[in-house]
Amino acid sequence: MSAISQDLSQEDVQLRSAIDRSLRHPVMFFFTSGAAWLAVSLLLGLLSSIKVHSPEFASGWPFLTYGRVFPAHMSAMVYGWACQAGFGTLIWLMARLSRQECKHVGVILTAGHLWNLAVAVGVVSILAGHGTGKPWLDFPSFVWPGMILSYAAITVWSIVQFRCRPAGHVYISQWFLLGALIWFPWVFLTGNVVVHHFGGSPLMAVAVNAWYRSALVLMYFVPVGVAAAYYLAPKVSGRPVYSYSLGIMGFWTLAVVGPWAGMQKLAGVPIPNSLVSIGAAALVLFAIPAITVAVNILRTAGSRNEVVTNSPSLHFTMAGISGLLILGLLGVVMSLEDALRFTQFSMAGYGYEMLALYGFFSMCMFGAIYFIVPRLTRREWLSRRLIRMHFWFSVYGSAFIVLFAIIGGLFQGIGQEDYLQPWIDAASRTHGYAVGTTIAWVFVLISNFFFFIHLGLMWLRLGRRSAHPTLLHSHHPASPHGPEGDVEEILAGRA
Amino acid sequence: MTLKKFLIGTIASFGLAWLLVVILPFIAQRNVKPVEFQEAIDGQTGVFIPKTSGRVADGLAVYQANGCALCHTQVIRPTYAGTELWREDWAGLAADEDRGDTRRESNIFDYKGLDYAPIGQTRAGQDLSNLAVRMHARFPQSPAEAEAWLYRHLYNARSFPELGWSICPPMPFMFEKRPVSGQGRTADAQHGVADFAEGNENFVPGSEARALISYLMSLRHDHKVPASINYSPPAPAAAAPAAAAPAAPAAAAE
């Protein structure tokens, strides 16, 4: 970063800090409320994971029954945390890359509150027993119009900013962000309207539901996470993108392949077989954008190892992009016909979704948050120890959740397929893996406990007042972070 | 790449997939022509309509709101996609008293009339496509007894000693507690044998539980299908795996 920033003129610095100032409240709102929903989701996830192996745990209350806690956990994760972290990153990145201040803070903040209200109503409804039982569309059907309206009010300004940008080069992150901006409402509207309101085709409603989950990941979470990684990797490492044409290729392969995937989950269900085959083929082909993006970003930042070891943002981004690479390869394995019959109705699907939502997307978002928040609050992160704890507990926790779910799911599927054995054989195979998953969730919860404290302190502007970013390793002899309080001196000198 | 090219490219690539895998199949599958029985092959005439009876709509709503579909599927896949067709009593009965082997895979008409087919997410529990068939086979004398068994399973599956391993979430909140009076069981005519006693209390199913059990007792997809959509292997071949299957004890099968 330093190599680039030294060349910048005073105007550039002022423009950037003006953009950051203008976006401070909305972006911090999305990050903090997203983190709060992540906390809710993790607690519900831990609870539902416990119930998988100990069904009588807290079973007396209707709102804590497994069948309500689990969808509430997923919905809070997807709409409370992941979508909002995505919104915050998206509007900040687009403003910075288009070099435009945000002029509609009030509208965005209001819409952000509406989104949170909608998610809260939805989650409470699920727990109260009014969920729809349609995965990722569990909210009662009156909730989605509020969500799509607030989405429009949050992100329309990013499109305006892109249109008003100064003439010149469009960076690869912007293409990914624009893609996400177009695809999200399309996917969201299609999923909700078709599944909730069209009716008359019960099996296709299930198929569209499966497509919706896949498309939300591939056409919203993937492009937003990748856009953040394409921004951070060159920015922090001070190296240009390894191959720009590889980046463009990654975008277009994703755009062409992504929307076809999803219905492979319904192999053997009475829908047209071609839909299943197309879905499986598309998920296999998704490995191409996943690999191109991952190679490109790992080559960009990986050539400067010392920067990666020092930078919290790059730590998380590299882990997230590794998650994307695994996601692409796992999609290939899980789409094979011989694997599908064993994993279709097992806990492996949960492992795949958690890899997408946490191992890839959340890690990329943490990377972005560690980069963006100090620029918004003009304070540096307080403690590298907290960041390190967050990182390692997250990496191990999510890796174990995914591993346990996928390996456990495979054995579960083998048991299910062995029709000569009594059902107890298939049902009892997952017990150990379920206990392991609970322990892994405890890891993720501990990890994010450090993150919540840290983000909360930053939100209260209690971060370090220093011009030196918090690095994971430091060679400064006196203080791990460099001298204190020099931000004011620098600002005074400029004024 | 200009913005115009970008927009055309993204909208076209997404729109094509959107039309071909989402919108058009949805519309096409809305109006599937009913399949007729052919007198010469099937020995009967008319249109294939699987009949259901029971409180399907409100029972299914309870089923969905309480996440039953997270662990219970309702689909019998063809043998190229899974083996549940051969499980002894999932797809129908291997040896029905009157009809012989009634097992068959699910077809599109099995879900007719619903807005959303409860296909399910995982199979942590058993497939429920033919739960009513299993229950009737197990309690051939009295459907009320079958219902009473399901109520108790709903209340807490582990209250059956042979199901101590079950991870089915207990649903005690769907029952009302009433003190035992008189000779133990309340002779509540409305609920028949649905209530059961534990210690000093009777548990009477509430309205949700009754809707749910009524729905579960409607789950029967073993109706005879026209030969034109019957993909089951011919009878002798179908008998072979059934004979090879060890007779699983009734307790373990549930």
XYZ file of C-alpha atoms in Angstrom:
749
model
C 0.000 0.000 0.000
C 2.726 2.427 0.956
C 4.322 2.235 -2.477
C 1.153 3.511 -4.087
C 0.071 6.028 -1.519
C 3.387 7.879 -1.544
C 2.786 8.908 -5.139
C -0.655 10.244 -4.504
C -1.298 13.890 -4.714
C -2.919 15.828 -1.929
C -6.172 15.986 -3.897
C -6.419 12.257 -4.090
C -5.974 11.914 -0.358
C -8.621 14.517 0.286
C -11.075 12.945 -2.129
C -10.634 9.554 -0.515
C -11.127 10.837 2.974
C -14.160 12.807 1.794
C -15.652 9.601 0.339
C -14.895 7.716 3.530
C -16.423 10.469 5.622
C -19.578 10.526 3.526
C -20.043 6.759 3.828
C -19.020 6.419 7.433
C -22.461 6.002 8.971
C -24.147 3.723 6.439
C -21.183 1.392 5.988
C -20.554 1.148 9.723
C -24.272 0.524 10.178
C -24.203 -2.416 7.770
C -21.056 -3.875 9.305
C -22.189 -3.576 12.911
C -25.775 -4.678 12.397
C -24.514 -7.464 10.155
C -22.165 -8.553 12.936
C -25.060 -8.492 15.399
C -27.027 -10.810 13.107
C -23.971 -12.997 12.767
C -23.979 -13.318 16.557
C -27.662 -14.282 16.509
C -27.046 -16.744 13.702
C -24.080 -18.363 15.440
C -26.004 -18.840 18.677
C -28.931 -20.364 16.792
C -26.522 -22.472 14.733
C -24.835 -23.796 17.850
C -28.228 -24.550 19.398
C -29.477 -26.380 16.317
C -26.209 -28.281 16.052
C -26.555 -29.450 19.679
C -30.099 -30.596 18.955
C -28.903 -32.810 16.118
C -27.160 -35.120 18.586
C -29.089 -34.266 21.780
C -32.691 -33.772 20.664
C -34.064 -33.248 24.167
C -31.831 -30.237 24.817
C -34.127 -27.240 25.480
C -37.011 -29.001 23.792
C -39.812 -27.702 25.996
C -40.226 -24.363 24.218
C -41.900 -24.336 20.832
C -39.693 -21.521 19.500
C -36.546 -23.513 20.237
C -37.521 -26.654 18.395
C -34.945 -27.770 15.839
C -37.232 -27.248 12.871
C -37.550 -23.559 13.675
C -34.096 -22.822 15.086
C -32.275 -24.180 12.041
C -34.091 -22.093 9.402
C -33.814 -19.051 11.690
C -30.065 -19.697 11.900
C -29.707 -19.929 8.118
C -31.899 -16.907 7.434
C -30.057 -14.756 9.974
C -26.771 -15.875 8.424
C -27.822 -15.193 4.826
C -29.988 -12.077 5.117
C -28.838 -10.602 8.432
C -25.095 -11.046 8.167
C -23.945 -11.991 4.669
C -26.232 -9.690 2.663
C -25.534 -6.717 4.928
C -21.775 -7.225 5.025
C -22.065 -7.401 1.243
C -24.042 -4.153 1.073
C -21.512 -2.296 3.206
C -18.572 -3.528 1.156
C -20.364 -2.975 -2.123
C -21.354 0.639 -1.572
C -17.944 1.537 -0.141
C -15.979 -0.139 -2.931
C -18.152 1.345 -5.656
C -17.830 4.846 -4.208
C -14.072 4.540 -3.861
C -13.540 3.007 -7.298
C -15.868 5.478 -9.009
C -14.327 8.319 -6.989
C -17.703 9.676 -5.937
C -18.872 10.834 -2.535
C -22.111 9.400 -1.284
C -24.832 12.041 -1.347
C -27.755 9.997 -0.071
C -26.663 8.858 3.346
C -30.091 9.430 4.869
C -31.874 7.268 2.327
C -29.350 4.460 2.648
C -29.524 4.514 6.435
C -33.316 4.500 6.412
C -33.363 1.645 3.935
C -30.791 -0.192 6.031
C -33.075 0.059 9.051
C -35.973 -1.224 6.949
C -33.871 -4.206 5.849
C -33.008 -4.989 9.463
C -36.623 -4.637 10.480
C -37.648 -7.046 7.726
C -35.012 -9.588 8.747
C -36.060 -9.254 12.399
C -39.727 -9.763 11.528
C -38.777 -12.752 9.396
C -36.571 -14.424 12.001
C -39.102 -13.860 14.799
C -41.857 -15.224 12.545
C -39.867 -18.384 11.878
C -39.270 -18.898 15.590
C -42.934 -18.182 16.326
C -43.967 -20.947 13.957
C -44.898 -18.960 10.857
C -41.985 -19.991 8.654
C -42.732 -21.286 5.179
C -40.425 -24.315 5.351
C -38.819 -23.361 2.034
C -35.062 -23.249 2.545
C -33.624 -19.703 2.337
C -37.155 -18.476 1.628
C -38.361 -19.262 5.143
C -39.569 -15.758 5.904
C -43.345 -15.310 5.624
C -44.189 -14.159 2.130
C -45.137 -10.625 3.177
C -41.553 -9.830 4.177
C -39.782 -9.868 0.825
C -41.279 -6.683 -0.719
C -39.778 -4.659 2.136
C -36.432 -6.323 1.572
C -36.278 -5.697 -2.162
C -37.392 -2.075 -1.690
C -34.700 -1.396 0.863
C -32.165 -3.197 -1.338
C -33.044 -0.849 -4.192
C -32.754 2.228 -1.988
C -29.384 1.069 -0.661
C -27.675 0.182 -3.920
C -29.222 2.375 -6.628
C -26.753 5.140 -5.679
C -23.843 2.847 -6.492
C -25.134 2.537 -10.058
C -25.506 6.322 -10.215
C -21.954 6.726 -8.931
C -20.689 4.362 -11.589
C -22.486 6.327 -14.294
C -21.033 9.641 -13.026
C -17.488 8.338 -12.585
C -14.645 10.304 -14.166
C -13.758 8.952 -17.588
C -11.096 6.328 -17.643
C -10.343 2.753 -16.871
C -12.977 0.569 -15.192
C -11.399 -1.718 -12.650
C -12.258 -5.434 -12.581
C -13.870 -5.135 -9.120
C -16.368 -2.694 -10.565
C -17.520 -5.195 -13.170
C -18.075 -7.812 -10.473
C -19.956 -5.274 -8.333
C -22.113 -4.150 -11.227
C -22.865 -7.786 -12.022
C -23.940 -8.391 -8.419
C -26.061 -5.233 -8.529
C -27.955 -6.521 -11.557
C -28.200 -10.159 -10.531
C -29.225 -9.815 -6.885
C -32.645 -8.204 -7.465
C -33.259 -10.525 -10.411
C -32.498 -13.637 -8.379
C -34.267 -12.365 -5.282
C -37.449 -11.365 -7.112
C -37.544 -14.563 -9.161
C -37.070 -16.748 -6.114
C -39.664 -15.031 -3.978
C -42.318 -14.368 -6.598
C -42.101 -17.745 -8.331
C -41.839 -19.887 -5.214
C -44.281 -17.996 -2.998
C -46.843 -16.630 -5.400
C -47.002 -18.433 -8.746
C -48.359 -21.759 -7.532
C -49.686 -24.637 -9.565
C -46.381 -26.381 -10.111
C -45.308 -27.794 -6.747
C -42.232 -29.629 -7.981
C -40.917 -26.737 -10.064
C -41.429 -24.490 -7.029
C -38.986 -26.747 -5.179
C -36.630 -26.716 -8.157
C -36.718 -22.919 -8.383
C -36.094 -22.803 -4.639
C -32.951 -24.897 -5.156
C -31.926 -22.694 -8.077
C -32.500 -19.611 -5.918
C -30.124 -20.792 -3.212
C -27.466 -21.607 -5.760
C -27.950 -18.366 -7.675
C -27.856 -16.237 -4.537
C -24.450 -17.717 -3.747
C -23.020 -17.763 -7.264
C -24.504 -14.511 -8.561
C -24.356 -12.324 -5.447
C -22.038 -13.625 -2.747
C -19.355 -14.800 -5.165
C -19.101 -11.568 -7.190
C -19.145 -9.338 -4.091
C -16.524 -11.445 -2.300
C -14.377 -11.600 -5.423
C -14.702 -7.849 -5.994
C -13.425 -7.202 -2.477
C -10.531 -9.610 -3.016
C -9.615 -8.020 -6.358
C -9.573 -4.679 -4.600
C -7.617 -5.692 -1.512
C -4.992 -8.022 -2.961
C -3.312 -5.478 -5.266
C -4.039 -2.557 -2.937
C -2.436 -3.995 0.156
C 0.378 -5.870 -1.529
C 1.215 -2.938 -3.813
C 1.385 -5.200 -6.855
C -0.736 -4.964 -9.998
C -3.243 -7.726 -10.656
C -1.305 -10.764 -11.885
C -3.299 -11.163 -15.084
C -6.025 -8.713 -15.971
C -7.388 -10.794 -18.829
C -7.678 -13.762 -16.469
C -9.808 -11.487 -14.287
C -12.131 -10.603 -17.166
C -12.314 -14.253 -18.118
C -13.263 -15.156 -14.547
C -16.096 -12.655 -14.670
C -17.575 -13.841 -17.957
C -17.302 -17.529 -17.173
C -19.129 -16.855 -13.922
C -21.806 -14.838 -15.736
C -22.337 -17.547 -18.343
C -22.122 -20.615 -16.072
C -23.524 -19.462 -12.715
C -27.215 -18.969 -13.505
C -27.697 -22.529 -14.788
C -26.680 -24.280 -11.562
C -28.830 -25.331 -8.640
C -31.352 -27.929 -9.729
C -28.856 -30.804 -9.524
C -30.045 -31.036 -5.921
C -33.256 -32.574 -7.224
C -31.831 -35.602 -9.008
C -34.489 -38.302 -9.154
C -37.328 -35.917 -8.308
C -40.040 -35.907 -10.996
C -38.958 -32.753 -12.833
C -37.513 -32.754 -16.350
C -34.235 -34.646 -16.183
C -32.499 -32.080 -18.357
C -32.788 -29.483 -15.571
C -30.897 -31.758 -13.203
C -28.186 -32.519 -15.761
C -27.799 -28.854 -16.690
C -27.491 -27.899 -13.029
C -24.843 -30.534 -12.406
C -22.901 -29.538 -15.519
C -23.029 -25.873 -14.550
C -21.775 -26.552 -11.043
C -18.903 -28.573 -12.503
C -18.096 -25.690 -14.851
C -18.231 -23.222 -11.949
C -14.786 -24.589 -11.103
C -13.438 -22.525 -14.030
C -14.274 -19.060 -12.637
C -13.405 -20.259 -9.133
C -9.964 -21.420 -10.233
C -9.216 -18.396 -12.442
C -10.149 -15.963 -9.675
C -8.280 -17.889 -7.013
C -5.116 -18.313 -9.078
C -5.169 -14.679 -10.087
C -5.542 -13.340 -6.564
C -3.173 -15.793 -4.934
C -0.552 -14.957 -7.574
C -1.110 -11.220 -7.098
C -0.615 -11.103 -3.346
C 1.198 -14.372 -2.822
C 4.327 -13.027 -4.443
C 4.718 -10.736 -1.456
C 4.612 -13.112 1.423
C 5.758 -10.670 4.052
C 2.802 -8.396 3.298
C 0.341 -11.275 3.586
C 1.766 -12.353 6.931
C 1.522 -8.795 8.239
C -1.838 -7.676 6.927
C -5.049 -8.773 8.658
C -7.062 -7.906 5.517
C -4.926 -10.096 3.293
C -4.916 -12.904 5.845
C -8.689 -13.129 5.694
C -8.878 -12.467 1.967
C -6.387 -15.210 1.144
C -8.266 -17.634 3.401
C -11.570 -16.664 1.770
C -10.197 -17.079 -1.728
C -8.782 -20.471 -0.779
C -12.326 -21.249 0.359
C -13.571 -20.247 -3.104
C -11.071 -22.580 -4.729
C -12.224 -25.465 -2.513
C -15.849 -24.516 -3.205
C -15.236 -24.794 -6.950
C -13.509 -28.163 -6.671
C -16.062 -29.511 -4.197
C -18.822 -28.544 -6.639
C -17.182 -30.777 -9.235
C -17.041 -33.735 -6.865
C -20.546 -33.282 -5.496
C -22.141 -32.939 -8.925
C -20.911 -36.278 -10.193
C -23.837 -38.636 -10.542
C -22.225 -41.262 -8.347
C -21.525 -38.763 -5.588
C -24.896 -37.046 -5.866
C -26.922 -40.084 -4.841
C -24.892 -40.323 -1.641
C -24.850 -36.622 -0.801
C -28.235 -35.462 -2.100
C -30.152 -36.059 1.138
C -27.268 -35.965 3.591
C -25.657 -33.289 5.742
C -23.062 -32.719 2.993
C -25.273 -30.036 1.457
C -25.042 -28.058 4.694
C -21.256 -28.365 4.542
C -21.227 -26.990 1.014
C -23.435 -24.049 1.990
C -21.364 -23.260 5.063
C -18.205 -23.354 2.963
C -19.779 -20.831 0.587
C -21.253 -18.601 3.294
C -18.503 -18.732 5.890
C -15.340 -20.317 4.524
C -15.435 -18.161 1.418
C -17.780 -15.196 1.716
C -17.561 -14.277 5.398
C -13.777 -14.564 5.350
C -13.602 -12.178 2.375
C -15.960 -9.816 4.190
C -13.831 -9.913 7.352
C -10.862 -9.032 5.154
C -12.769 -6.066 3.748
C -13.981 -4.984 7.190
C -10.444 -5.006 8.617
C -9.441 -2.737 5.729
C -12.448 -0.422 5.551
C -13.354 0.241 9.198
C -10.107 2.052 10.131
C -10.604 4.331 7.125
C -14.152 5.158 8.166
C -13.506 5.693 11.852
C -9.994 7.129 11.421
C -8.874 4.837 14.174
C -6.726 1.751 13.885
C -7.656 -1.693 15.186
C -6.745 -2.015 18.842
C -5.118 -5.370 19.092
C -3.456 -7.718 16.697
C -4.001 -10.483 19.219
C -7.776 -10.132 18.892
C -7.440 -10.227 15.108
C -5.245 -13.299 15.225
C -7.665 -15.093 17.529
C -10.511 -14.179 15.192
C -8.601 -15.486 12.211
C -7.368 -18.815 13.529
C -10.535 -19.808 15.367
C -12.505 -18.934 12.233
C -10.249 -20.901 9.925
C -10.229 -24.009 12.081
C -13.899 -23.719 13.073
C -15.223 -23.342 9.548
C -12.822 -25.953 8.160
C -14.048 -28.492 10.705
C -17.723 -27.675 10.126
C -17.242 -28.254 6.409
C -15.116 -31.380 6.849
C -17.431 -32.985 9.410
C -20.543 -32.183 7.396
C -19.137 -33.479 4.139
C -17.435 -36.624 5.420
C -20.301 -37.339 7.821
C -22.738 -36.690 4.990
C -20.947 -39.124 2.725
C -21.107 -41.919 5.306
C -24.712 -41.013 6.051
C -25.495 -41.281 2.338
C -23.781 -44.640 2.064
C -25.925 -45.853 4.951
C -29.090 -44.495 3.340
C -28.337 -46.226 0.070
C -27.696 -49.592 1.723
C -31.311 -50.683 1.557
C -30.672 -54.133 2.976
C -29.759 -52.730 6.381
C -32.349 -51.419 8.832
C -32.760 -47.657 8.958
C -31.076 -47.341 12.351
C -27.798 -48.072 10.581
C -28.060 -44.958 8.394
C -29.537 -42.818 11.173
C -26.820 -43.558 13.707
C -23.864 -42.950 11.396
C -23.867 -39.176 11.807
C -23.763 -38.990 15.590
C -20.020 -38.485 15.943
C -19.893 -35.965 13.138
C -22.778 -34.044 14.641
C -20.924 -33.773 17.959
C -17.834 -32.656 16.037
C -19.868 -30.005 14.217
C -21.098 -28.625 17.532
C -17.525 -28.309 18.778
C -16.550 -26.581 15.527
C -19.434 -24.135 15.982
C -18.076 -23.328 19.442
C -14.784 -22.454 17.733
C -16.527 -20.124 15.293
C -18.488 -18.542 18.130
C -15.317 -17.926 20.162
C -13.646 -16.532 17.069
C -16.394 -14.040 16.463
C -16.627 -13.099 20.122
C -13.233 -11.443 19.618
C -14.445 -9.859 16.400
C -17.618 -8.453 17.985
C -15.702 -6.860 20.850
C -13.161 -5.405 18.482
C -15.705 -4.058 16.010
C -17.807 -2.662 18.854
C -14.840 -0.729 20.224
C -14.040 0.592 16.750
C -17.661 1.604 16.282
C -17.452 3.584 19.525
C -14.358 5.215 18.026
C -12.188 3.780 20.733
C -9.623 2.526 18.212
C -5.989 3.571 18.312
C -5.266 7.090 17.165
C -2.308 6.346 14.981
C -1.199 6.578 11.380
C 0.252 3.091 11.563
C -2.105 0.311 10.648
C -2.325 -2.623 13.004
C -0.162 -5.352 11.573
C -0.079 -8.931 12.713
C 3.687 -8.791 13.164
C 5.685 -5.722 14.049
C 9.344 -4.917 14.322
C 8.874 -1.718 16.234
C 10.834 -2.016 19.487
C 8.875 0.254 21.830
C 5.241 -0.323 20.944
C 3.836 -3.049 18.784
C 1.881 -0.514 16.792
C 4.233 2.416 16.467
C 3.904 5.813 18.161
C 0.529 6.892 19.472
C -1.466 10.003 18.682
C 0.323 11.039 15.529
C -2.903 11.209 13.521
C -3.783 14.578 15.045
C -0.346 15.968 14.277
C -0.558 14.896 10.681
C -4.036 16.341 10.282
C -2.994 19.578 11.975
C -0.046 19.799 9.648
C -2.311 19.475 6.619
C -4.918 21.955 7.708
C -15.462 -3.354 -22.305
C -18.028 -0.566 -22.359
C -21.015 -0.355 -20.076
C -23.348 -1.086 -22.974
C -21.544 -4.270 -23.948
C -21.361 -5.243 -20.319
C -25.095 -4.809 -19.782
C -25.986 -6.709 -22.935
C -23.621 -9.507 -21.976
C -24.737 -9.916 -18.363
C -28.435 -9.551 -19.081
C -28.281 -11.954 -22.017
C -26.232 -14.606 -20.221
C -28.389 -14.503 -17.126
C -31.665 -14.032 -18.958
C -31.143 -17.041 -21.173
C -30.547 -19.356 -18.223
C -33.372 -17.711 -16.316
C -35.814 -18.361 -19.139
C -34.681 -21.886 -19.926
C -34.267 -23.375 -16.464
C -36.673 -21.303 -14.376
C -39.543 -19.621 -16.150
C -40.340 -21.867 -19.114
C -40.086 -25.185 -17.224
C -42.214 -23.740 -14.448
C -44.966 -22.788 -16.877
C -44.658 -26.046 -18.793
C -44.892 -28.143 -15.637
C -47.993 -26.301 -14.576
C -50.137 -27.970 -17.175
C -49.056 -31.543 -17.309
C -51.513 -33.674 -19.202
C -53.125 -36.340 -17.051
C -52.140 -39.889 -17.938
C -54.909 -42.289 -18.828
C -55.183 -45.945 -18.006
C -55.386 -48.114 -21.106
C -57.925 -50.865 -20.872
C -55.869 -53.374 -22.858
C -52.762 -53.096 -20.667
C -53.969 -51.811 -17.328
C -57.290 -53.580 -17.205
C -59.085 -50.393 -16.258
C -59.996 -47.049 -17.770
C -59.996 -43.479 -16.564
C -57.399 -40.933 -15.611
C -54.639 -41.495 -13.056
C -55.381 -39.286 -10.052
C -53.764 -40.290 -6.765
C -56.357 -39.686 -4.098
C -55.572 -38.145 -0.759
C -57.804 -37.608 2.191
C -57.176 -35.816 5.449
C -56.309 -32.301 6.532
C -53.603 -31.925 3.891
C -53.498 -28.131 3.643
C -53.333 -27.156 7.313
C -51.393 -30.266 8.282
C -48.762 -29.505 5.657
C -48.540 -25.928 6.961
C -47.706 -27.275 10.432
C -45.252 -29.717 8.828
C -43.468 -26.878 7.044
C -43.534 -24.314 9.846
C -41.903 -26.806 12.211
C -39.223 -27.806 9.773
C -40.162 -31.491 9.421
C -38.842 -31.360 5.841
C -35.341 -30.610 7.150
C -34.976 -34.262 8.135
C -37.800 -36.076 6.342
C -37.987 -36.417 2.580
C -41.072 -37.286 0.570
C -39.735 -38.636 -2.672
C -38.973 -42.111 -3.984
C -36.213 -41.643 -6.533
C -35.859 -43.900 -9.566
C -33.213 -46.556 -9.093
C -30.625 -44.690 -11.172
C -30.673 -41.902 -8.586
C -31.114 -43.813 -5.331
C -32.049 -47.132 -3.804
C -35.030 -46.268 -1.638
C -37.379 -48.035 -4.037
C -35.990 -51.287 -2.674
C -36.276 -50.454 1.003
C -38.834 -52.803 2.374
C -41.723 -50.464 3.003
C -40.689 -46.992 1.861
C -42.035 -47.009 -1.665
C -45.077 -49.126 -0.892
C -45.238 -52.640 0.455
C -43.043 -55.398 -0.892
C -45.794 -57.880 -0.162
C -49.207 -56.304 0.143
C -51.907 -58.798 1.068
C -54.160 -57.956 -1.843
C -51.946 -56.335 -4.432
C -48.559 -57.964 -4.003
C -45.618 -55.658 -4.600
C -46.988 -52.101 -4.549
C -43.682 -50.286 -4.586
C -43.197 -47.549 -7.142
C -41.256 -44.342 -7.637
C -42.789 -40.899 -7.131
C -44.393 -39.190 -10.091
C -45.519 -35.663 -10.767
C -49.164 -36.455 -9.982
C -48.301 -37.462 -6.425
C -47.835 -33.781 -5.573
C -50.824 -32.407 -7.442
C -52.818 -29.754 -5.652
C -49.967 -28.560 -3.462
C -48.212 -25.234 -3.900
C -44.854 -26.528 -2.791
C -43.860 -30.189 -2.787
C -42.361 -31.216 0.589
C -39.423 -33.005 -1.065
C -37.219 -32.321 1.960
C -33.597 -31.441 2.623
C -31.943 -34.412 4.271
C -32.816 -37.915 5.352
C -31.866 -37.725 8.992
C -35.199 -39.486 9.460
C -37.162 -41.851 7.275
C -38.809 -40.930 4.025
C -42.499 -40.237 4.642
C -43.949 -40.736 1.131
C -45.786 -43.840 2.275
C -45.963 -43.341 6.020
C -49.694 -44.110 6.065
C -49.078 -47.351 4.176
C -46.501 -48.405 6.769
C -48.739 -47.434 9.651
C -51.691 -49.369 8.257
C -49.502 -52.391 7.677
C -48.294 -52.207 11.239
C -51.660 -51.679 12.852
C -53.935 -53.558 10.455
C -56.792 -53.769 12.931
C -57.311 -50.162 13.863
C -56.307 -46.870 12.262
C -56.906 -45.208 15.638
C -54.106 -47.250 17.114
C -51.798 -46.115 14.324
C -52.694 -42.520 15.066
C -52.103 -43.004 18.762
C -48.661 -44.394 17.960
C -47.879 -41.334 15.815
C -49.092 -38.948 18.522
C -46.807 -40.534 21.023
C -43.945 -40.430 18.515
C -44.660 -36.742 17.963
C -44.692 -36.108 21.704
C -41.351 -37.822 22.157
C -39.985 -40.536 19.914
C -37.683 -41.768 22.655
C -40.640 -42.660 24.851
C -40.715 -45.917 22.885
C -37.991 -48.082 24.381
C -37.070 -49.457 20.952
C -36.590 -45.936 19.564
C -34.147 -44.744 22.196
C -31.694 -43.883 19.405
C -34.081 -41.574 17.568
C -33.089 -37.925 17.137
C -36.581 -36.795 16.153
C -37.210 -33.528 18.046
C -39.875 -33.921 20.714
C -42.900 -31.666 20.307
C -44.471 -31.589 23.784
C -45.704 -28.054 23.155
C -48.237 -29.390 20.684
C -50.015 -31.174 23.534
C -52.101 -29.931 26.401
C -51.460 -31.255 29.853
C -54.481 -32.302 31.822
C -54.578 -33.879 35.246
C -55.643 -37.491 35.289
C -59.124 -37.949 36.647
C -61.286 -40.967 37.183
C -59.826 -44.116 35.714
C -56.645 -42.664 34.356
C -57.276 -42.028 30.704
C -59.738 -39.285 29.905
C -62.557 -40.708 27.916
C -62.500 -37.717 25.622
C -64.709 -38.774 22.778
C -63.381 -36.075 20.503
C -59.830 -37.305 20.677
C -60.521 -40.988 20.864
C -57.390 -42.856 21.862
C -55.159 -40.001 20.803
C -54.320 -38.944 24.337
C -51.954 -40.858 26.541
C -50.941 -40.697 30.141
C -47.569 -40.204 31.752
C -47.396 -40.174 35.534
C -50.261 -38.102 36.852
C -50.939 -36.234 33.686
C -52.742 -36.816 30.474
C -51.460 -35.352 27.254
C -54.137 -34.288 24.849
C -53.057 -33.278 21.350
C -53.725 -29.672 20.406
C -55.092 -28.489 17.084
C -51.653 -28.354 15.404
C -50.848 -31.898 16.415
C -54.196 -33.142 15.152
C -53.791 -31.411 11.790
C -50.262 -32.766 11.459
C -51.188 -36.361 12.269
C -54.163 -36.195 9.943
C -51.797 -35.054 7.202
C -49.248 -37.764 8.007
C -51.964 -40.407 7.859
C -52.802 -39.163 4.338
C -49.299 -39.901 3.038
C -49.863 -42.775 0.667
C -48.313 -42.922 -2.770
C -48.612 -46.550 -3.691
C -51.602 -46.250 -5.973
C -51.520 -48.277 -9.109
C -50.086 -46.241 -11.981
C -50.829 -46.629 -15.691
C -48.347 -48.895 -17.428
C -47.191 -45.983 -19.551
C -45.617 -44.275 -16.544
C -44.769 -47.388 -14.570
C -41.002 -47.709 -14.590
C -40.801 -50.456 -12.012
C -38.944 -53.547 -13.146
C -41.220 -56.446 -14.128
C -42.601 -58.515 -11.287
C -40.122 -61.423 -11.054
C -37.137 -59.096 -11.080
C -38.734 -56.975 -8.383
C -39.314 -59.966 -6.160
C -35.658 -60.910 -6.064
C -34.262 -58.061 -3.925
C -37.310 -58.219 -1.695
C -36.645 -61.849 -0.973
C -32.998 -61.120 -0.331
C -33.811 -58.412 2.157
C -33.746 -59.668 5.707
C -37.026 -59.071 7.426
C -36.105 -56.012 9.460
C -37.734 -55.981 12.875
C -40.659 -53.617 12.950
C -39.045 -51.539 15.652
C -35.883 -50.875 13.718
C -37.790 -50.159 10.549
C -39.615 -47.231 12.068
